[in-house]
Short mmCIF file of C-alpha atoms in Angstrom, two decimals:
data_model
loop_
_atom_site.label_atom_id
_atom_site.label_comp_id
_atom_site.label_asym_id
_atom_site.label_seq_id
_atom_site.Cartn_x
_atom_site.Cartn_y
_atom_site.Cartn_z
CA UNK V 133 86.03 108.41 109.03
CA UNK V 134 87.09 110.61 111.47
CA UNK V 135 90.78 111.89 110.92
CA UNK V 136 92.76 114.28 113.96
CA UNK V 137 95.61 116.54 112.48
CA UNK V 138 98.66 117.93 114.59
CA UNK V 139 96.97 121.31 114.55
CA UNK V 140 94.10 119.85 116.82
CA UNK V 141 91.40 120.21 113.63
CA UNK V 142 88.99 117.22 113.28
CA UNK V 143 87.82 116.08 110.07
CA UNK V 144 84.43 113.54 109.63
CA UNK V 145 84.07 112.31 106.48
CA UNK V 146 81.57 109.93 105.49
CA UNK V 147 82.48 106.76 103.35
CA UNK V 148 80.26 107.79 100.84
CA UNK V 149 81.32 111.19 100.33
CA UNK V 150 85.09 109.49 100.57
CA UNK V 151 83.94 107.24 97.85
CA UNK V 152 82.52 109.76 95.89
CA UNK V 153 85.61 111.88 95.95
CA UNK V 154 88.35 109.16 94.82
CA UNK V 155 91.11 109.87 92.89
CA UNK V 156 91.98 106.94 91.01
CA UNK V 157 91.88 106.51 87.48
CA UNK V 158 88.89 104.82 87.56
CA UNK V 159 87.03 107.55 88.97
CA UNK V 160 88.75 110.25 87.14
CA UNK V 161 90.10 110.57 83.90
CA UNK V 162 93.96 110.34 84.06
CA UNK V 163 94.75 112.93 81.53
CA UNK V 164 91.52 115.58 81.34
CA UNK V 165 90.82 115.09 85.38
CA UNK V 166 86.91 114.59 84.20
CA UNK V 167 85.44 112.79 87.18
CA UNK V 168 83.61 109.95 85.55
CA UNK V 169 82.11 108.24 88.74
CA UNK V 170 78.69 109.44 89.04
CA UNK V 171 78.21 110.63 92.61
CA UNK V 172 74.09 109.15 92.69
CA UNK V 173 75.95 105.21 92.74
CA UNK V 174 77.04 105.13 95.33
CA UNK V 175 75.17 103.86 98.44
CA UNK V 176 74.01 106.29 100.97
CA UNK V 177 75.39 103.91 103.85
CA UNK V 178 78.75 102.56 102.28
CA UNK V 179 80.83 101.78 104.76
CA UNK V 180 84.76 101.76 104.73
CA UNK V 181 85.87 98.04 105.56
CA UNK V 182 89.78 99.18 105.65
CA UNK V 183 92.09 101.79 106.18
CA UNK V 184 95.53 101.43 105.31
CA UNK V 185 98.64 103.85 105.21
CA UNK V 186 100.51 103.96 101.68
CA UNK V 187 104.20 105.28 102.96
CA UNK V 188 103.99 108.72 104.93
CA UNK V 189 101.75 110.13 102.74
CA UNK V 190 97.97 109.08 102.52
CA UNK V 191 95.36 106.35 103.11
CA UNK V 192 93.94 103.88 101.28
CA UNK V 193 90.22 103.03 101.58
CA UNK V 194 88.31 99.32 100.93
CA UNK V 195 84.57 100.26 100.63
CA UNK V 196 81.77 97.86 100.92
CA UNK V 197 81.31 97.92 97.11
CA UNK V 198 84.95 96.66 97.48
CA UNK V 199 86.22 99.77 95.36
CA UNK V 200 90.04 99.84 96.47
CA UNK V 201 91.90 101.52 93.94
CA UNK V 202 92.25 105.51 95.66
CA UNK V 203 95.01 106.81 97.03
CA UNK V 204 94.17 109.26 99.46
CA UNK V 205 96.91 111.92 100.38
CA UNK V 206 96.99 114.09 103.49
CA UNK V 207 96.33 117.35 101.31
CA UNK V 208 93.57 115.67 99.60
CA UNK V 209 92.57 114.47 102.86
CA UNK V 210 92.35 117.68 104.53
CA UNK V 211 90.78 119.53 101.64
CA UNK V 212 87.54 117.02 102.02
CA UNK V 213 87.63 117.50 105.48
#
């Protein structure tokens, strides 16, 4: 995924590296933050399917293992990148 900000930086981030890094409850423990995906899962060449904006304020990803529960903000987003 390649994302271009206002400030002319370029991010690349690959879907697996996206997937590793989600979020969502499922991947992280709501109330300790304890990520509980384990990072070795997930395929070397995931690919995102989908991208789709939730409001103003981040992306939503559908990976080929059809995880789509992360919500992506622009912080996060730029932090990975």
């Amino acid at each position: 995924v390649t994302l271009s900000w206002d400030d002319g930086h370029i991010s690349n981030i690959s879907a697996r590296f996206l997937r590793q890094s989600c979020p969502c409850a499922e991947c992280v423990e709501e109330f300790t933050g304890r990520v509980v995906l384990d990072p070795d899962k997930v395929p070397a060449d995931l690919k995102v399917l989908e991208v789709s904006p939730v409001g103003n304020y981040a992306l939503s990803f559908v990976f080929a293992d059809a995880h789509r529960t992360g919500i992506y903000n622009w912080a996060f987003l730029r932090h990975l990148g």
